[in-house]
PDB file of C-alpha atoms and ligand atoms in Angstrom:
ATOM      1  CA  UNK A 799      89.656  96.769  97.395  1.00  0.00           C
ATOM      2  CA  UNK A 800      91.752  99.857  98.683  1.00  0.00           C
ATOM      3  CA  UNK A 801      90.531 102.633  99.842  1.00  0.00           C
ATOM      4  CA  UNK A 802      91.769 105.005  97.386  1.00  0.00           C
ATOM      5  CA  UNK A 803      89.955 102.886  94.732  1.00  0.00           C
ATOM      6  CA  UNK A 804      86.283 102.456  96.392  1.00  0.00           C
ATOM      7  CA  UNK A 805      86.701 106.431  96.657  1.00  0.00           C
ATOM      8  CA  UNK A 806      87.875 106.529  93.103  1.00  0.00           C
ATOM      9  CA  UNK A 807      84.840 103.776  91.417  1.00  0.00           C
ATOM     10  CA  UNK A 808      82.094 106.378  93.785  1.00  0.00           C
ATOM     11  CA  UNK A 809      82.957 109.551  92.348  1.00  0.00           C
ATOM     12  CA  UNK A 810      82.887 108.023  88.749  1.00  0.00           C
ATOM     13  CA  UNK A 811      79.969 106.482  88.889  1.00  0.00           C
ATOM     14  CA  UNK A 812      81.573 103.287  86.907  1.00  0.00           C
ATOM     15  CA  UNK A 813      79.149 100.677  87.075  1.00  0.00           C
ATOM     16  CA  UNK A 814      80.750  97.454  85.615  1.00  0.00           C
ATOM     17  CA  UNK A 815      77.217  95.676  84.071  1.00  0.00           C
ATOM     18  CA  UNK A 816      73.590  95.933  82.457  1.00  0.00           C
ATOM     19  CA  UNK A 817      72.322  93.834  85.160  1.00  0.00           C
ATOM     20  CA  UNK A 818      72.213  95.104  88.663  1.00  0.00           C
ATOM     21  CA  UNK A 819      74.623  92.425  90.566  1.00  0.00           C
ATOM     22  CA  UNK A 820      72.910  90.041  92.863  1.00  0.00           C
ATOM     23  CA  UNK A 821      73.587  87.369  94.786  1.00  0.00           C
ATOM     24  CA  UNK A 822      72.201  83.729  93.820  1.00  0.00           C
ATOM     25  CA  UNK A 823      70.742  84.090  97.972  1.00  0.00           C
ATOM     26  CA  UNK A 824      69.078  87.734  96.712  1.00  0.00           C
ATOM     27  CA  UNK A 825      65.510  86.411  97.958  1.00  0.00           C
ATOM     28  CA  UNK A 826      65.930  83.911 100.355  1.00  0.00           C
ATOM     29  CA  UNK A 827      65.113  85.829 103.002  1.00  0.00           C
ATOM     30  CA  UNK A 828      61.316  87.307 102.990  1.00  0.00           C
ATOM     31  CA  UNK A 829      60.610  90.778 103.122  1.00  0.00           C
ATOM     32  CA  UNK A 830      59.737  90.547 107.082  1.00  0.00           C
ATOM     33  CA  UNK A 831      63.343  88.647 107.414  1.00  0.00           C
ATOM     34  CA  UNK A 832      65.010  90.993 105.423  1.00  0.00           C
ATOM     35  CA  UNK A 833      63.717  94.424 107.504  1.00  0.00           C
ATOM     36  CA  UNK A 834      64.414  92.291 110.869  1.00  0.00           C
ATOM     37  CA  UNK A 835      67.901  91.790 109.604  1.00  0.00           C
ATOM     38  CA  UNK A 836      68.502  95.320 108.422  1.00  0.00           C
ATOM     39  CA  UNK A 837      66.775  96.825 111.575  1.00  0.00           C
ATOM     40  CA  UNK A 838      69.403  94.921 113.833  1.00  0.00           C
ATOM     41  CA  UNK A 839      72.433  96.288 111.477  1.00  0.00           C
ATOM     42  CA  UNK A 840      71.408 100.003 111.094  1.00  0.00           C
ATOM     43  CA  UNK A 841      70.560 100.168 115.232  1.00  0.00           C
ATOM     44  CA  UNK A 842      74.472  99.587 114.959  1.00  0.00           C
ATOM     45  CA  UNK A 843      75.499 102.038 112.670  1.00  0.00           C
ATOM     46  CA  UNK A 844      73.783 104.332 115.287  1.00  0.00           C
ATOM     47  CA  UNK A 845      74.978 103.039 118.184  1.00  0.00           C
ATOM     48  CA  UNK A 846      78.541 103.458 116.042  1.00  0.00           C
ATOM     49  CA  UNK A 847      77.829 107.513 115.454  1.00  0.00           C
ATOM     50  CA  UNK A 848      76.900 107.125 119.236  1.00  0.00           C
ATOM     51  CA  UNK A 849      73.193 107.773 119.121  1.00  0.00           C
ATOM     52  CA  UNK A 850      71.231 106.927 121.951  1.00  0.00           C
ATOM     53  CA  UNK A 851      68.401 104.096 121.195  1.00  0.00           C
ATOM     54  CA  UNK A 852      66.374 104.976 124.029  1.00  0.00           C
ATOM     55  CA  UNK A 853      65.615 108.090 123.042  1.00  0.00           C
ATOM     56  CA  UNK A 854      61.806 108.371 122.377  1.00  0.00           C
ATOM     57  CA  UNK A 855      62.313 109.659 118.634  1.00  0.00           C
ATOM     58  CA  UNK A 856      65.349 107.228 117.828  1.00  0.00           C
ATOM     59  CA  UNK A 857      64.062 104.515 118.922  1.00  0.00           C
ATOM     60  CA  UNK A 858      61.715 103.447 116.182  1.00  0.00           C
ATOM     61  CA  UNK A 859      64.293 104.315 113.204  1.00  0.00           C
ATOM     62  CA  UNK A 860      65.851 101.382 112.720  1.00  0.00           C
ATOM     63  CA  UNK A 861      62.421  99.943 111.804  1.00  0.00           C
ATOM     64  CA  UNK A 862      61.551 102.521 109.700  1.00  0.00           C
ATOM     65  CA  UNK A 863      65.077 103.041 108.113  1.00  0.00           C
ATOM     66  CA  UNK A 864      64.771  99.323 107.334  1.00  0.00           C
ATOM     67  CA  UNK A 865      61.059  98.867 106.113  1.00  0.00           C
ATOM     68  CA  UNK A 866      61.936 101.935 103.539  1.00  0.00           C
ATOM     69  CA  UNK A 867      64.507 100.118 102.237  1.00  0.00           C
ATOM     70  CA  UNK A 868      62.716  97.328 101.921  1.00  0.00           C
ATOM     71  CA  UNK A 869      59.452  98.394 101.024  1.00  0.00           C
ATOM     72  CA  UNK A 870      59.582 101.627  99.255  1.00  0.00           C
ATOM     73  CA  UNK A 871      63.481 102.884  98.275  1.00  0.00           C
ATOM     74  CA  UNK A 872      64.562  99.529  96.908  1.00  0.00           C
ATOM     75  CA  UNK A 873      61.287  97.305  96.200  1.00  0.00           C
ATOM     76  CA  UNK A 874      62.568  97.135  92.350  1.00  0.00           C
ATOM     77  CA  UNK A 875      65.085  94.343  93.119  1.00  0.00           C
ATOM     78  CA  UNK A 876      62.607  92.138  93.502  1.00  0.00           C
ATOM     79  CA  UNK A 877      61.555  90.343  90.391  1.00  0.00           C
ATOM     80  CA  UNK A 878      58.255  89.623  91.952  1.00  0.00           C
ATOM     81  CA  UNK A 879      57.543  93.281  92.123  1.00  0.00           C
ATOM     82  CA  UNK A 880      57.912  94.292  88.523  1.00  0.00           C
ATOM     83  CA  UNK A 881      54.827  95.568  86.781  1.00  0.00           C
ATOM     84  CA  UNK A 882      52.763  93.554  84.717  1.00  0.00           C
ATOM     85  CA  UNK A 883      53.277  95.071  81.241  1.00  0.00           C
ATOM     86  CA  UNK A 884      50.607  94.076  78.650  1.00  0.00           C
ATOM     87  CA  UNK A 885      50.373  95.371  75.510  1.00  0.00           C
ATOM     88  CA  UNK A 886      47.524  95.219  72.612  1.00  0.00           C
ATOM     89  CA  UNK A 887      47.610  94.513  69.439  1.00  0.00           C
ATOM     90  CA  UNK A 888      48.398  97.836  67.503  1.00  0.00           C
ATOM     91  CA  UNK A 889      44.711  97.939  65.889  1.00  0.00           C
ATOM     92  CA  UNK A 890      44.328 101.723  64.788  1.00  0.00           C
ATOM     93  CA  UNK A 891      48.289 101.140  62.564  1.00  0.00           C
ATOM     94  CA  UNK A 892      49.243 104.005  64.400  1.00  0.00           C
ATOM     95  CA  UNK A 893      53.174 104.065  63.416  1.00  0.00           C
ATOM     96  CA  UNK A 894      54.781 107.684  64.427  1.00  0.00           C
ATOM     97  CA  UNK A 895      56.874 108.325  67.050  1.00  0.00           C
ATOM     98  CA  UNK A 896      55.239 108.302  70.398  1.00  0.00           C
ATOM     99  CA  UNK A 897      56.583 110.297  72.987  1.00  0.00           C
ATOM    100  CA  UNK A 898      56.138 109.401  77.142  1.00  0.00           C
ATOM    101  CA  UNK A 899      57.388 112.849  78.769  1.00  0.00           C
ATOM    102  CA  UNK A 900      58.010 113.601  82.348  1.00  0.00           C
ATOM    103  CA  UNK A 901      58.319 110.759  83.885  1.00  0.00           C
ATOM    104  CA  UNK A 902      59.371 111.005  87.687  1.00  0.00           C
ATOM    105  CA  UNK A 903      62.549 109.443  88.459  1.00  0.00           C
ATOM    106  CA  UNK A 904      62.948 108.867  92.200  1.00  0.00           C
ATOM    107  CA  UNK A 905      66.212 106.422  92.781  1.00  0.00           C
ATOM    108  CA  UNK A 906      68.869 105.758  94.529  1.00  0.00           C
ATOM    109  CA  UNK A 907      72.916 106.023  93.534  1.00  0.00           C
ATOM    110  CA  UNK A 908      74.839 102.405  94.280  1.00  0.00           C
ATOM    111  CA  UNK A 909      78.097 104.261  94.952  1.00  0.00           C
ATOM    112  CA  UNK A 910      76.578 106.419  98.012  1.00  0.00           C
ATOM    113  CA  UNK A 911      72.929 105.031  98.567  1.00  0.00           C
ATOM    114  CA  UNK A 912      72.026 108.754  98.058  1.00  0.00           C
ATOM    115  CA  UNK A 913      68.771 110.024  96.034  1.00  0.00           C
ATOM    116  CA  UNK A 914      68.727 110.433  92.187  1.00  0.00           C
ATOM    117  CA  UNK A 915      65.849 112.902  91.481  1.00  0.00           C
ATOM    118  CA  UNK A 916      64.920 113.954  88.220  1.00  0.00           C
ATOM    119  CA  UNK A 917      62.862 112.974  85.345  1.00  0.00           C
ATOM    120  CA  UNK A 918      63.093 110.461  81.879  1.00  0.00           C
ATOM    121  CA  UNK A 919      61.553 110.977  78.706  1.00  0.00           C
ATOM    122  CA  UNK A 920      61.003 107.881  76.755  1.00  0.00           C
ATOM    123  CA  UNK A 921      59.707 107.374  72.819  1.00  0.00           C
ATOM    124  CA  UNK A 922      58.916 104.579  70.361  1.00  0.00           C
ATOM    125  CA  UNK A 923      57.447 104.003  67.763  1.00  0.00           C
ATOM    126  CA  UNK A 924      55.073 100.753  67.521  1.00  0.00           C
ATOM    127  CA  UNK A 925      54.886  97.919  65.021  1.00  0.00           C
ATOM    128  CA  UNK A 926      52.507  95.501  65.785  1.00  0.00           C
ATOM    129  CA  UNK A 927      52.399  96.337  69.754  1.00  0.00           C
ATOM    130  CA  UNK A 928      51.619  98.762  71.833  1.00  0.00           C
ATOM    131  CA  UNK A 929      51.708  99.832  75.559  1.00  0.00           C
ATOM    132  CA  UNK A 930      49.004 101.169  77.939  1.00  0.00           C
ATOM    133  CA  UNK A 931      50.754 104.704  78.752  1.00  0.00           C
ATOM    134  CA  UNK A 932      50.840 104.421  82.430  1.00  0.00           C
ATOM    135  CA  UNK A 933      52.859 101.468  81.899  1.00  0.00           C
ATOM    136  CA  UNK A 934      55.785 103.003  80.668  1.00  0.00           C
ATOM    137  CA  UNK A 935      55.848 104.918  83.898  1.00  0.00           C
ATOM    138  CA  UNK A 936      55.569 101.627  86.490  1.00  0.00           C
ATOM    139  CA  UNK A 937      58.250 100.127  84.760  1.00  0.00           C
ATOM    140  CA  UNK A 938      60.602 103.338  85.026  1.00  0.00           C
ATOM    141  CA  UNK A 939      59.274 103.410  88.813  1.00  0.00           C
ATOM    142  CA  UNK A 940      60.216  99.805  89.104  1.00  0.00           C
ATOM    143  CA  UNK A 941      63.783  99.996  87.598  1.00  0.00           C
ATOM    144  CA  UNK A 942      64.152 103.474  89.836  1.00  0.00           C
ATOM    145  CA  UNK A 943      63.934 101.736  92.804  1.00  0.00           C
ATOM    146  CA  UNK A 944      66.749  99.827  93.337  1.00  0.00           C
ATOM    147  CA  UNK A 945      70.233 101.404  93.960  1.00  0.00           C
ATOM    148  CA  UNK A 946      71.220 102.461  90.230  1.00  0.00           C
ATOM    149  CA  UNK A 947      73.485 103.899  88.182  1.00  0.00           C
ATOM    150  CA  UNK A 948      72.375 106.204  85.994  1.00  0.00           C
ATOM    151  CA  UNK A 949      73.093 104.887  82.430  1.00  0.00           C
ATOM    152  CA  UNK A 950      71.961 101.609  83.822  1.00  0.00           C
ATOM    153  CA  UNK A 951      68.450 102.775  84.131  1.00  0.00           C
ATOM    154  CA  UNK A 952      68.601 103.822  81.274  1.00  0.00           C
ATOM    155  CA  UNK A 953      69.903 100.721  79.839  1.00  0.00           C
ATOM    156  CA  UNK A 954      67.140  98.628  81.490  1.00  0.00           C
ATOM    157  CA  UNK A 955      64.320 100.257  80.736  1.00  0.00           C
ATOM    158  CA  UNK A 956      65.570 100.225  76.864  1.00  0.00           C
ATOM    159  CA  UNK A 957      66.207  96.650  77.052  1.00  0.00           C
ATOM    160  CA  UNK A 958      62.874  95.677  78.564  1.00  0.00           C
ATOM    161  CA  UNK A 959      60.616  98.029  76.343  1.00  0.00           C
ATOM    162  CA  UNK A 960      62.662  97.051  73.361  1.00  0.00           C
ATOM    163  CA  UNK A 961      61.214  93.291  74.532  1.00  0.00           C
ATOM    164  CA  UNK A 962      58.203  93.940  75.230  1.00  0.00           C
ATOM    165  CA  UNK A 963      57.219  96.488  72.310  1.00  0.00           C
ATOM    166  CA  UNK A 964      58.979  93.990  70.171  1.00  0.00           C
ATOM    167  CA  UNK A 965      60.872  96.210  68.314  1.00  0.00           C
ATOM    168  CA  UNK A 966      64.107  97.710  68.523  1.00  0.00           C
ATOM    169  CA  UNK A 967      62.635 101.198  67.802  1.00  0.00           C
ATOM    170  CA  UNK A 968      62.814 103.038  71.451  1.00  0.00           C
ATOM    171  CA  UNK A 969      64.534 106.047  72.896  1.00  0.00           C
ATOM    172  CA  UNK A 970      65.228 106.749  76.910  1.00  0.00           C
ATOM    173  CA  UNK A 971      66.566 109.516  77.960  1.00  0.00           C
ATOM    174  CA  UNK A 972      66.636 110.863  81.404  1.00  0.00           C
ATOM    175  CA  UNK A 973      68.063 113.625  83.300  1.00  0.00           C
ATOM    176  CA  UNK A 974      68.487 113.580  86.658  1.00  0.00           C
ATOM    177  CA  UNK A 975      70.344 115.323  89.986  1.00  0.00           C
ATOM    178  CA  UNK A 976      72.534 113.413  92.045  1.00  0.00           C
ATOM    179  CA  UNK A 977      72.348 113.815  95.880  1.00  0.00           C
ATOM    180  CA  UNK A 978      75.794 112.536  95.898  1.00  0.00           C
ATOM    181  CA  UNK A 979      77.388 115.247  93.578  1.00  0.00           C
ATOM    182  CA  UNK A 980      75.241 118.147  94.994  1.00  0.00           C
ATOM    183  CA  UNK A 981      75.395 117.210  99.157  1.00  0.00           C
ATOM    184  CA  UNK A 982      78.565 116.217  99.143  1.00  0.00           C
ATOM    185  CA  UNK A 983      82.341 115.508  97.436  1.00  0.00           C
ATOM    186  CA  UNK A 984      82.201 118.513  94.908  1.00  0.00           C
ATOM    187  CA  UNK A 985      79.177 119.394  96.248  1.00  0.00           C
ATOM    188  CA  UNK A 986      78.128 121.086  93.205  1.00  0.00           C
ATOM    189  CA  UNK A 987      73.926 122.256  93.504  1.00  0.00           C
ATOM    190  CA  UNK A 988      73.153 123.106  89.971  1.00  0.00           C
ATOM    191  CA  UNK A 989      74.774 120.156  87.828  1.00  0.00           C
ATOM    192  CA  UNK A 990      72.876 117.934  86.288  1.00  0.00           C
ATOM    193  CA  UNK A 991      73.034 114.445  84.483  1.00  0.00           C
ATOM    194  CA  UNK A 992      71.353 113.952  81.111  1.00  0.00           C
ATOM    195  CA  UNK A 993      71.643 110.262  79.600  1.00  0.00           C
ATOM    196  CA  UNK A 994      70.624 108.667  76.593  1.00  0.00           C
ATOM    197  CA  UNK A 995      70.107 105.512  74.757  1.00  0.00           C
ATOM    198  CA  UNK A 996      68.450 104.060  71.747  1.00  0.00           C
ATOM    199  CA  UNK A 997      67.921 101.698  69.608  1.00  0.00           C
ATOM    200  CA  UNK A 998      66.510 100.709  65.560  1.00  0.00           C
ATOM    201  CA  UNK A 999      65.564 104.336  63.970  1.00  0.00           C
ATOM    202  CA  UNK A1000      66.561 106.157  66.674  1.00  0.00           C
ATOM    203  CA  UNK A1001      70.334 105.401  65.240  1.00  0.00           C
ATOM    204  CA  UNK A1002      69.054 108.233  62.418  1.00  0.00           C
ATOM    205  CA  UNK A1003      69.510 111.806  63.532  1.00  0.00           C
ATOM    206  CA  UNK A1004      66.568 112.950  61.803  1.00  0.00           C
ATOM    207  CA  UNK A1005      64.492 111.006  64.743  1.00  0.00           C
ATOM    208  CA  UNK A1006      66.451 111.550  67.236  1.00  0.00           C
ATOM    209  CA  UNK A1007      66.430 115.614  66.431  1.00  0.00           C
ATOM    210  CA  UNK A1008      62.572 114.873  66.268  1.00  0.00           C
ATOM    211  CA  UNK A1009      62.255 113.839  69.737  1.00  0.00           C
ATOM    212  CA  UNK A1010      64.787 115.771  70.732  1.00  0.00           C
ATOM    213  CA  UNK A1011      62.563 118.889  69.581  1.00  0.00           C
ATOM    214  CA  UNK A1012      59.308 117.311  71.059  1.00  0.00           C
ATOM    215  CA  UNK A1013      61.203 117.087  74.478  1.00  0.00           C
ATOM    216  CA  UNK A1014      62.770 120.430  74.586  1.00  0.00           C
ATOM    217  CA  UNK A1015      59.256 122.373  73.138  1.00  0.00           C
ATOM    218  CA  UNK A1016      56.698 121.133  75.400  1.00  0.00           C
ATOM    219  CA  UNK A1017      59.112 119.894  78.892  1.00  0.00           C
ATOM    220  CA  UNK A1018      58.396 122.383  81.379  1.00  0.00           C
TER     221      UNK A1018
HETATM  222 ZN1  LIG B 599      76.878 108.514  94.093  1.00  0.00          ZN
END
């Protein structure tokens, strides 16, 4: 790819699939294989700015830069780390829209491996399922932490509550900074990103306006 283009894909933000691209080898390596690896690449990239290792405070960063990623920033690409999401029978009928507000989103942007900081605001309404509420916000932490694209997360989190609630009757929407627009490029400190997807009802405007009005009434 030229450079002009990688440049070009970055400050778009064009992400070219639902699912986040992996390789077939994604999890061959361990966890403790995988920060050894990264450790040894990013005392490089160091060494490249022309940072000295020996210092007493550098010296540890490529460990820590590496468990991070491993551990903490980007934990969500592993498969074995999603939640486990059960859901009981709907016993109580309850069948109005239920709304999931506030939701931290803490992730990272694929283009520039810069935060995404903001929050998502999800709704469904239940048929014969529903979801322990805490849930909703593990899997949104889960999906968060790998490096995203916005209306991906969005996408995924749809997709996978859609499944799980069995019904096509959800709504994500989340609004979020990016550390890429507001640190750097345009460098622009105020803009935001708001995205949104649905499915079932949520095609009607009448719902939509009604969580629309739920969000925007009682979001701080
Ligand atoms: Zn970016």
């Amino acid at each position: 790819m030229n450079k002009d283009l990688i440049e070009n894909i970055g400050d778009n933000h064009i992400s070219s699939n639902v699912n986040t691209p992996l390789l077939p080898t994604a999890f061959d390596k361990n966890d403790d294989e995988k920060i050894k690896t990264i450790q040894h690449h990013f005392s490089k990239i160091m060494e490249t700015l022309g940072l000295d290792l020996t210092d007493d405070s550098l010296s540890g960063t490529p460990y820590r830069f590496a468990k991070m990623y491993v551990k903490e920033l980007f934990y969500g690409l592993n498969p074995e780390n999603k939640p486990k999401l059960s859901v009981f029978e709907n016993k109580y009928s309850y069948n109005k829209m239920l709304v999931e507000q506030n939701i931290t989103i803490d992730s990272s942007c694929e283009h520039h491996f810069l935060p995404i900081t903001g929050h998502a605001h999800i709704a469904y309404i239940p048929k014969d399922k529903v979801i322990g509420l805490s849930k909703i916000n593990r899997l949104v932490d889960y999906y968060a932490h790998r490096p995203q694209v916005q209306e991906r997360l969005s996408l995924q989190i749809l997709k996978d509550l859609q499944t799980i609630l069995n019904t096509e009757d959800v709504i994500v929407m989340i609004a979020a900074k990016h550390l890429c627009v507001s640190s750097r490029g345009i460098k622009d400190k105020d803009s935001f990103t708001t995205t949104i997807e649905y499915g079932g009802c949520f095609e009607k405007k009448a719902y939509r306006n009604e969580f629309l009005n739920i969000v925007n009434n009682t979001t701080k």
